[in-house]
Coordinates of C-alpha atoms in Angstrom, one line a residue:
M1 CA 105.3 -120.8 44.1
G2 CA 108.3 -118.6 45.0
G3 CA 110.5 -116.1 43.1
G4 CA 112.8 -118.9 41.8
I5 CA 110.5 -119.4 38.8
F6 CA 111.6 -116.1 37.4
A7 CA 115.2 -117.2 37.1
L8 CA 114.5 -120.8 35.9
A9 CA 114.9 -120.2 32.2
S10 CA 118.5 -118.9 32.3
D11 CA 119.6 -121.2 35.2
L12 CA 118.4 -124.3 33.3
A13 CA 120.0 -123.1 30.0
I14 CA 123.3 -123.0 31.8
A15 CA 122.8 -126.5 33.1
A16 CA 121.2 -128.3 30.1
S17 CA 119.7 -128.4 26.7
P18 CA 115.9 -128.7 26.3
G19 CA 115.9 -132.5 26.0
P20 CA 117.7 -133.4 29.2
A21 CA 115.8 -130.6 31.0
L22 CA 112.5 -132.2 30.0
I23 CA 113.7 -135.6 31.3
A24 CA 114.9 -133.9 34.6
W25 CA 111.5 -132.3 35.0
G26 CA 109.8 -135.7 34.7
L27 CA 112.1 -137.2 37.3
V28 CA 111.9 -134.3 39.8
G29 CA 108.2 -134.0 39.3
F30 CA 107.7 -137.8 40.0
G31 CA 110.0 -137.7 43.0
T32 CA 108.2 -134.6 44.4
L33 CA 104.9 -136.3 43.9
M34 CA 106.1 -139.3 45.9
L35 CA 107.2 -137.0 48.7
A36 CA 103.9 -135.1 48.7
L37 CA 101.9 -138.4 48.8
S38 CA 104.1 -139.5 51.8
L39 CA 103.5 -136.3 53.6
N40 CA 99.8 -136.4 52.9
N41 CA 99.6 -140.0 54.2
L42 CA 101.5 -139.2 57.4
V43 CA 99.3 -136.1 58.1
L44 CA 96.2 -138.2 57.8
K45 CA 97.5 -141.2 59.7
R46 CA 99.4 -139.2 62.5
P47 CA 97.4 -136.0 63.0
D48 CA 98.9 -135.9 66.5
L49 CA 102.3 -135.0 65.3
E50 CA 103.1 -131.3 64.8
G51 CA 105.9 -130.0 62.6
I52 CA 107.7 -131.7 59.8
F53 CA 110.5 -132.7 62.1
S54 CA 108.1 -134.6 64.3
Y55 CA 108.1 -137.6 61.9
A56 CA 111.9 -138.0 62.2
E57 CA 111.6 -137.8 66.0
E58 CA 108.7 -140.3 66.2
G59 CA 110.5 -142.7 63.9
F60 CA 114.1 -142.4 64.9
G61 CA 114.5 -140.6 68.2
K62 CA 115.0 -137.2 69.6
Y63 CA 118.3 -136.5 67.9
A64 CA 116.9 -137.4 64.5
G65 CA 114.1 -134.9 65.2
F66 CA 116.7 -132.3 66.0
I67 CA 118.6 -133.1 62.8
S68 CA 115.4 -132.7 60.7
G69 CA 114.2 -129.5 62.5
W70 CA 117.6 -127.8 62.5
G71 CA 118.0 -128.6 58.8
Y72 CA 114.6 -127.1 58.1
W73 CA 115.5 -124.0 60.1
I74 CA 118.7 -123.6 58.1
S75 CA 116.8 -124.0 54.9
A76 CA 114.2 -121.4 55.9
W77 CA 116.6 -118.5 56.5
M78 CA 119.0 -119.5 53.7
G79 CA 116.1 -119.3 51.3
T80 CA 115.4 -115.8 52.5
V81 CA 118.9 -114.8 51.4
A82 CA 118.1 -116.1 48.0
F83 CA 114.9 -114.1 47.8
A84 CA 116.8 -111.0 48.8
T85 CA 119.4 -111.4 46.0
V86 CA 116.8 -112.1 43.3
M87 CA 114.6 -109.2 44.4
M88 CA 117.5 -106.7 44.2
N89 CA 118.2 -108.0 40.6
A90 CA 114.6 -107.2 39.7
M91 CA 114.9 -103.7 41.4
G92 CA 117.9 -103.1 39.1
Y93 CA 115.5 -103.1 36.1
F94 CA 113.8 -99.9 37.4
F95 CA 116.7 -98.4 39.3
P96 CA 120.2 -98.8 37.8
I97 CA 121.8 -98.0 41.1
F98 CA 120.9 -101.6 42.1
N99 CA 122.4 -103.0 38.9
G100 CA 126.0 -101.8 38.9
T101 CA 129.2 -103.2 40.2
N102 CA 128.8 -101.3 43.4
K103 CA 126.6 -103.6 45.5
L104 CA 126.4 -101.5 48.6
P105 CA 123.0 -99.9 47.7
S106 CA 121.5 -103.4 47.1
V107 CA 122.8 -104.6 50.5
L108 CA 121.5 -101.6 52.3
F109 CA 118.1 -101.7 50.7
A110 CA 117.7 -105.5 51.3
S111 CA 118.7 -104.9 54.9
V112 CA 116.0 -102.3 55.4
V113 CA 113.4 -104.7 53.9
L114 CA 114.7 -107.5 56.1
W115 CA 114.2 -105.6 59.3
L116 CA 110.9 -104.1 58.3
L117 CA 109.5 -107.6 57.6
T118 CA 111.0 -108.8 60.9
L119 CA 109.2 -106.0 62.7
L120 CA 106.0 -106.8 60.9
V121 CA 106.1 -110.5 61.7
N122 CA 107.1 -109.8 65.3
H123 CA 103.9 -107.8 65.7
G124 CA 101.6 -110.6 64.7
I125 CA 101.9 -113.4 62.2
E126 CA 98.2 -113.4 61.4
S127 CA 98.2 -109.8 60.3
A128 CA 101.2 -110.4 58.1
A129 CA 99.7 -113.5 56.5
A130 CA 96.7 -111.5 55.4
L131 CA 98.8 -109.9 52.6
N132 CA 99.5 -113.2 50.9
S133 CA 96.3 -113.4 48.8
L134 CA 96.9 -110.0 47.1
I135 CA 100.6 -111.0 46.5
T136 CA 99.6 -114.3 44.9
I137 CA 97.3 -112.5 42.4
C138 CA 100.0 -110.0 41.5
K139 CA 102.4 -112.8 41.0
L140 CA 100.3 -114.9 38.6
V141 CA 99.3 -112.2 36.1
P142 CA 102.8 -111.6 34.7
L143 CA 103.6 -115.3 34.8
F144 CA 100.6 -116.2 32.6
A145 CA 101.3 -113.3 30.3
F146 CA 104.8 -114.6 29.8
I147 CA 103.6 -118.2 29.1
V148 CA 100.9 -117.0 26.6
I149 CA 103.3 -114.8 24.6
A150 CA 106.1 -117.5 24.7
I151 CA 103.6 -120.0 23.2
L152 CA 102.7 -117.5 20.5
L153 CA 106.3 -116.8 19.6
F154 CA 107.5 -120.3 19.9
K155 CA 109.8 -121.5 17.0
G156 CA 110.1 -125.2 16.5
Q157 CA 113.4 -125.0 14.6
V158 CA 115.0 -123.0 17.4
F159 CA 113.8 -125.5 20.0
T160 CA 115.0 -128.6 18.2
A161 CA 118.3 -127.1 16.8
H162 CA 120.4 -128.6 19.6
F163 CA 117.8 -130.6 21.5
W164 CA 120.2 -132.8 23.4
Y165 CA 123.4 -130.9 23.3
N166 CA 125.2 -128.0 21.6
V167 CA 128.0 -129.4 19.5
G168 CA 129.1 -126.1 18.0
T169 CA 129.9 -123.9 21.0
N170 CA 129.3 -126.2 24.1
M171 CA 129.9 -123.0 26.2
T172 CA 129.0 -124.7 29.4
G173 CA 130.7 -128.1 28.9
S174 CA 127.4 -129.9 28.7
G175 CA 128.9 -133.4 28.4
S176 CA 126.6 -136.4 28.4
I177 CA 122.8 -136.3 28.7
A178 CA 123.1 -137.8 32.2
A179 CA 125.5 -135.0 33.3
Q180 CA 123.1 -132.4 32.1
I181 CA 120.2 -134.0 33.9
K182 CA 122.3 -134.2 37.1
R183 CA 123.0 -130.4 36.9
C184 CA 119.3 -129.7 36.6
F185 CA 118.3 -131.3 39.9
I186 CA 119.3 -128.6 42.4
I187 CA 117.7 -125.9 40.2
M188 CA 114.4 -127.7 40.0
M189 CA 114.3 -128.9 43.6
W190 CA 114.9 -125.3 44.7
V191 CA 111.5 -124.2 43.2
F192 CA 109.8 -127.1 44.9
V193 CA 111.1 -126.2 48.4
G194 CA 108.0 -125.6 50.5
I195 CA 105.9 -128.3 48.9
E196 CA 105.3 -129.6 52.4
G197 CA 103.4 -126.5 53.3
A198 CA 100.1 -127.4 51.5
T199 CA 100.2 -131.1 52.6
M200 CA 100.9 -130.2 56.2
L201 CA 97.6 -128.2 56.2
S202 CA 95.6 -131.1 54.8
S203 CA 94.5 -132.2 58.3
R204 CA 92.4 -129.0 58.4
A205 CA 90.3 -129.9 55.4
K206 CA 86.5 -130.4 55.9
Q207 CA 86.8 -133.8 54.3
K208 CA 90.2 -135.4 54.7
S209 CA 89.5 -137.6 51.6
D210 CA 89.7 -134.4 49.5
A211 CA 93.2 -133.6 50.8
G212 CA 95.0 -136.1 48.6
K213 CA 93.2 -134.9 45.5
A214 CA 94.0 -131.3 46.3
T215 CA 97.7 -132.1 46.8
L216 CA 97.8 -133.9 43.4
I217 CA 96.0 -131.2 41.5
G218 CA 98.1 -128.4 43.1
L219 CA 101.4 -130.2 42.4
F220 CA 100.5 -130.9 38.7
C221 CA 99.4 -127.3 38.2
I222 CA 102.7 -126.0 39.7
L223 CA 104.7 -128.5 37.7
A224 CA 103.0 -127.5 34.5
I225 CA 103.7 -123.8 35.1
Y226 CA 107.3 -124.4 36.0
M227 CA 107.9 -126.5 32.9
L228 CA 106.2 -124.0 30.5
A229 CA 108.1 -121.1 32.0
S230 CA 111.4 -122.8 31.8
I231 CA 111.1 -124.8 28.5
L232 CA 109.3 -122.4 26.2
P233 CA 112.1 -119.9 26.1
Y234 CA 114.3 -122.6 24.4
G235 CA 111.9 -122.1 21.5
Y236 CA 112.6 -118.3 21.2
L237 CA 116.3 -117.9 22.0
S238 CA 119.1 -120.3 21.5
R239 CA 120.5 -122.1 24.5
N240 CA 123.7 -120.0 24.4
A241 CA 121.7 -116.8 24.4
L242 CA 119.5 -118.0 27.3
A243 CA 122.6 -119.0 29.3
S244 CA 124.3 -115.7 28.9
I245 CA 121.2 -113.5 29.5
Q246 CA 121.1 -111.2 32.5
Q247 CA 119.4 -112.4 35.6
P248 CA 116.6 -112.7 36.4
G249 CA 116.2 -114.5 33.1
M250 CA 112.5 -114.2 32.6
V251 CA 112.6 -110.4 32.9
Y252 CA 115.1 -110.1 30.0
V253 CA 113.6 -112.9 27.9
F254 CA 110.2 -111.2 28.0
R255 CA 111.8 -107.8 27.2
E256 CA 113.3 -109.5 24.1
M257 CA 109.9 -110.8 23.1
V258 CA 107.6 -107.7 23.6
G259 CA 109.8 -104.8 24.5
S260 CA 110.7 -102.8 27.6
W261 CA 107.1 -103.0 29.0
G262 CA 107.4 -106.8 29.2
G263 CA 110.5 -106.5 31.3
A264 CA 108.8 -104.0 33.6
L265 CA 105.8 -106.3 34.0
I266 CA 107.9 -109.3 34.9
S267 CA 110.1 -107.3 37.2
G268 CA 107.1 -105.9 39.0
G269 CA 105.6 -109.3 39.4
L270 CA 109.0 -110.7 40.6
I271 CA 109.4 -108.0 43.3
I272 CA 105.9 -108.6 44.6
S273 CA 106.4 -112.4 44.5
T274 CA 109.7 -112.2 46.3
L275 CA 108.2 -109.9 49.0
G276 CA 105.5 -112.4 49.5
S277 CA 107.8 -115.4 49.7
W278 CA 110.2 -113.3 51.9
L279 CA 107.3 -112.5 54.3
S280 CA 106.2 -116.1 54.5
W281 CA 109.8 -117.3 55.1
T282 CA 110.4 -114.7 57.7
M283 CA 107.6 -116.4 59.7
L284 CA 108.9 -120.0 59.0
P285 CA 112.2 -120.2 60.9
A286 CA 110.6 -118.6 64.0
E287 CA 107.7 -121.0 63.9
T288 CA 110.0 -124.0 63.3
T289 CA 112.3 -123.3 66.3
R290 CA 109.3 -122.5 68.5
L291 CA 107.9 -126.0 67.8
M292 CA 111.3 -127.5 68.4
A293 CA 111.6 -125.7 71.8
N294 CA 108.1 -126.9 72.8
Q295 CA 109.4 -130.5 72.2
H296 CA 112.6 -129.8 74.1
L297 CA 114.8 -130.1 71.0
L298 CA 116.0 -126.5 71.6
P299 CA 116.3 -124.3 74.7
R300 CA 113.2 -122.6 76.0
A301 CA 114.4 -119.2 74.8
F302 CA 113.6 -120.2 71.2
G303 CA 110.0 -120.9 72.1
K304 CA 109.2 -117.9 74.3
A305 CA 106.5 -115.9 72.6
N306 CA 105.7 -112.2 72.9
R307 CA 102.2 -110.8 73.4
Y308 CA 101.5 -111.3 69.7
G309 CA 102.4 -115.0 69.8
T310 CA 105.7 -114.6 68.0
A311 CA 109.0 -116.2 69.2
T312 CA 111.0 -113.0 69.2
F313 CA 114.4 -114.4 70.1
S314 CA 114.2 -117.0 67.3
L315 CA 113.0 -114.4 64.8
V316 CA 115.7 -111.9 65.6
L317 CA 118.4 -114.6 65.6
S318 CA 117.3 -115.7 62.1
S319 CA 117.3 -112.1 60.9
V320 CA 120.8 -111.5 62.2
L321 CA 122.1 -114.6 60.4
I322 CA 120.3 -113.4 57.2
Q323 CA 121.9 -110.0 57.6
F324 CA 125.4 -111.6 57.9
F325 CA 124.9 -113.5 54.6
L326 CA 123.5 -110.4 52.9
L327 CA 126.9 -108.8 53.5
S328 CA 128.4 -111.6 51.4
L329 CA 126.8 -109.9 48.4
L330 CA 129.6 -107.4 48.6
V331 CA 132.2 -110.0 47.9
T332 CA 130.6 -112.6 45.6
D333 CA 128.5 -112.7 42.4
R334 CA 127.2 -116.2 43.3
A335 CA 125.2 -115.3 46.4
Y336 CA 121.9 -116.4 44.9
Q337 CA 123.2 -119.8 43.7
I338 CA 125.0 -120.5 47.0
A339 CA 121.9 -119.5 49.0
Y340 CA 119.4 -121.6 47.1
S341 CA 121.9 -124.6 46.9
M342 CA 122.4 -124.5 50.7
C343 CA 118.7 -124.1 51.2
T344 CA 117.8 -127.0 49.0
V345 CA 120.3 -129.4 50.5
A346 CA 119.3 -128.5 54.0
V347 CA 115.6 -129.1 53.5
T348 CA 116.3 -132.3 51.6
I349 CA 117.7 -133.7 54.8
C350 CA 114.2 -133.3 56.3
Y351 CA 112.6 -134.8 53.3
I352 CA 114.8 -137.9 53.5
L353 CA 113.8 -138.4 57.1
V354 CA 110.1 -137.9 56.2
A355 CA 110.3 -140.6 53.5
A356 CA 112.2 -142.9 55.9
Y357 CA 109.4 -142.6 58.4
Q358 CA 106.8 -143.2 55.7
V359 CA 108.6 -146.5 55.0
K360 CA 108.8 -147.4 58.7
Y361 CA 105.2 -146.6 59.3
A362 CA 104.0 -148.7 56.3
V363 CA 106.1 -151.7 57.4
Q364 CA 104.6 -151.4 61.0
H365 CA 101.1 -151.4 59.5
L366 CA 101.4 -153.9 56.7
K367 CA 98.0 -155.5 57.6
E368 CA 96.2 -152.2 56.9
K369 CA 94.5 -151.6 53.6
G370 CA 96.8 -149.8 51.1
S371 CA 99.9 -150.4 53.2
Y372 CA 101.9 -151.9 50.4
W373 CA 101.1 -149.0 48.1
Q374 CA 102.2 -146.6 50.9
L375 CA 105.4 -148.7 51.3
A376 CA 106.2 -148.3 47.6
V377 CA 105.5 -144.6 47.8
G378 CA 107.9 -144.2 50.7
I379 CA 110.6 -146.3 49.1
L380 CA 110.4 -144.2 45.9
A381 CA 110.4 -140.9 47.8
L382 CA 113.4 -142.1 49.9
T383 CA 115.3 -143.2 46.8
F384 CA 114.6 -140.0 45.0
E385 CA 115.5 -137.6 47.8
S386 CA 118.7 -139.6 48.6
T387 CA 119.8 -139.5 45.0
A388 CA 118.8 -135.9 44.7
I389 CA 121.0 -134.8 47.6
Y390 CA 123.9 -136.5 45.9
F391 CA 123.2 -134.9 42.5
S392 CA 122.6 -131.5 44.1
G393 CA 126.2 -131.3 45.4
V394 CA 127.8 -133.2 48.2
K395 CA 129.9 -130.1 49.0
Y396 CA 126.8 -128.2 50.1
L397 CA 125.8 -131.1 52.4
I398 CA 129.3 -131.0 53.9
L399 CA 129.1 -127.2 54.4
C400 CA 125.7 -127.6 56.1
S401 CA 127.2 -129.9 58.6
I402 CA 129.2 -127.0 60.1
A403 CA 125.9 -125.4 61.2
Y404 CA 125.2 -128.6 63.3
I405 CA 128.1 -127.9 65.7
P406 CA 126.3 -125.0 67.5
G407 CA 123.0 -126.7 66.9
T408 CA 124.1 -129.9 68.7
I409 CA 125.3 -127.9 71.6
L410 CA 121.9 -126.2 71.8
Y411 CA 120.2 -129.6 71.6
L412 CA 122.2 -130.9 74.5
M413 CA 121.5 -127.8 76.5
A414 CA 117.7 -128.2 75.8
R415 CA 117.7 -131.8 77.0
R416 CA 119.5 -130.8 80.2
E417 CA 117.2 -127.8 80.6
A418 CA 114.2 -130.0 80.4
G419 CA 115.4 -132.1 83.3
A420 CA 115.9 -135.1 81.1
Q421 CA 119.0 -137.3 81.3
V422 CA 121.2 -136.5 78.3
Y423 CA 121.1 -140.1 77.0
L424 CA 122.0 -140.9 73.5
S425 CA 121.6 -144.4 72.0
H426 CA 124.5 -146.0 70.1
K427 CA 122.9 -145.0 66.8
E428 CA 122.5 -141.4 68.0
W429 CA 126.1 -141.3 69.2
F430 CA 127.2 -142.6 65.8
S431 CA 125.1 -140.0 64.0
M432 CA 126.4 -137.1 66.2
S433 CA 130.0 -138.3 65.8
A434 CA 129.7 -138.6 62.0
I435 CA 128.1 -135.1 61.7
M436 CA 130.8 -133.5 64.0
T437 CA 133.6 -135.2 62.1
C438 CA 132.2 -134.1 58.8
A439 CA 131.8 -130.5 60.1
L440 CA 135.4 -130.3 61.4
L441 CA 136.7 -131.7 58.1
A442 CA 134.6 -129.1 56.2
I443 CA 136.1 -126.3 58.3
V444 CA 139.7 -127.6 57.6
F445 CA 139.0 -128.0 53.9
V446 CA 137.6 -124.5 53.6
L447 CA 140.6 -123.0 55.4
M448 CA 143.0 -125.0 53.2
G449 CA 141.1 -123.8 50.1
R450 CA 140.2 -127.4 49.0
L451 CA 136.5 -126.8 49.5
V452 CA 135.5 -123.7 47.5
I453 CA 132.1 -122.2 48.2

């Protein structure tokens, strides 16, 4: 559970009224469940595969594995940019210097945190991970306080006043119910990024039969918390008030409910939560590229570990890219939305390939018990993820393709470095050509001003 939950209420209010938001939660929750079940099945059936991108490689070839892994890597460090922006917003509650029009103090402070966490992770992932338990506790206390108070102060007449749309002001151009649901998708999918983490560890359970139960229980608990934290505020403030409230939304909604101490409590929890997520996601890109290098999808330099077992080159490269995007805070007010949108679209590419391999594996083992159920799960997951990436914004998918230009060059270098013949099947040539064409068009459209970030 990352820091995105603290901005859910205001982000959703901009996108939709409570009725469409509830429908969207049902759809996203069901689709995420299908993905989690697919991952859980593949972990149990193919424990020999390491890394989420391995399913794409096993099912569809080396280049598909690279596409998945590179997308996962992009998602990991773009997510960190989102964490940095939301943490600085929370810091602004205590220190006004981080809340003004001058964003330089925020960028400087976020940069210091970035490189301190990079240094910490570079000196041993295990020692860094030990902080996560304390961080989780500090995160949950303010969340539950917010939910309890929001239930007590819930006003039915406010919640149902404009349940499906706001005819009077329509400040966000809500349009049809379907359009509102569509706008909710990328916001909701962002908070579920990382759902694969728990399922990927299910192979370590003492009894593998318990892994599926744990996945279901955990997912339903997280979904319930997300729904309560985002829907209950509609019963305290009007949608227009929620949509225009200062970010992070939960901080200022709780301050409206109980006073300044409430805002301070949520801000403190948000800062701690974001630091925890930032720490974990500092580890993630380095670990992803290390595994890719081990499977010859990236050059050996990405997998070379220091004496603490950390892939220093990959870690530093990711931090340099994050630093570059942190500088964008100086010129845009939409850094958080851009970062989490790019992160969500990039990781959805991986999820689509996971679901596709779930379908392929089920078809190849139709004689096994439960295979038709697993086939249905895979088809539903694939349909959901494919639809979601369309709903989330095709322009972000097109922008992501630009990052595959240097990535593909590195992939070809890795194949040659490994001594393997750089051979691509017709399907792989087609995929590479399509991605490169899309990337070049994206660059042209951005330069022409036809594709606005």
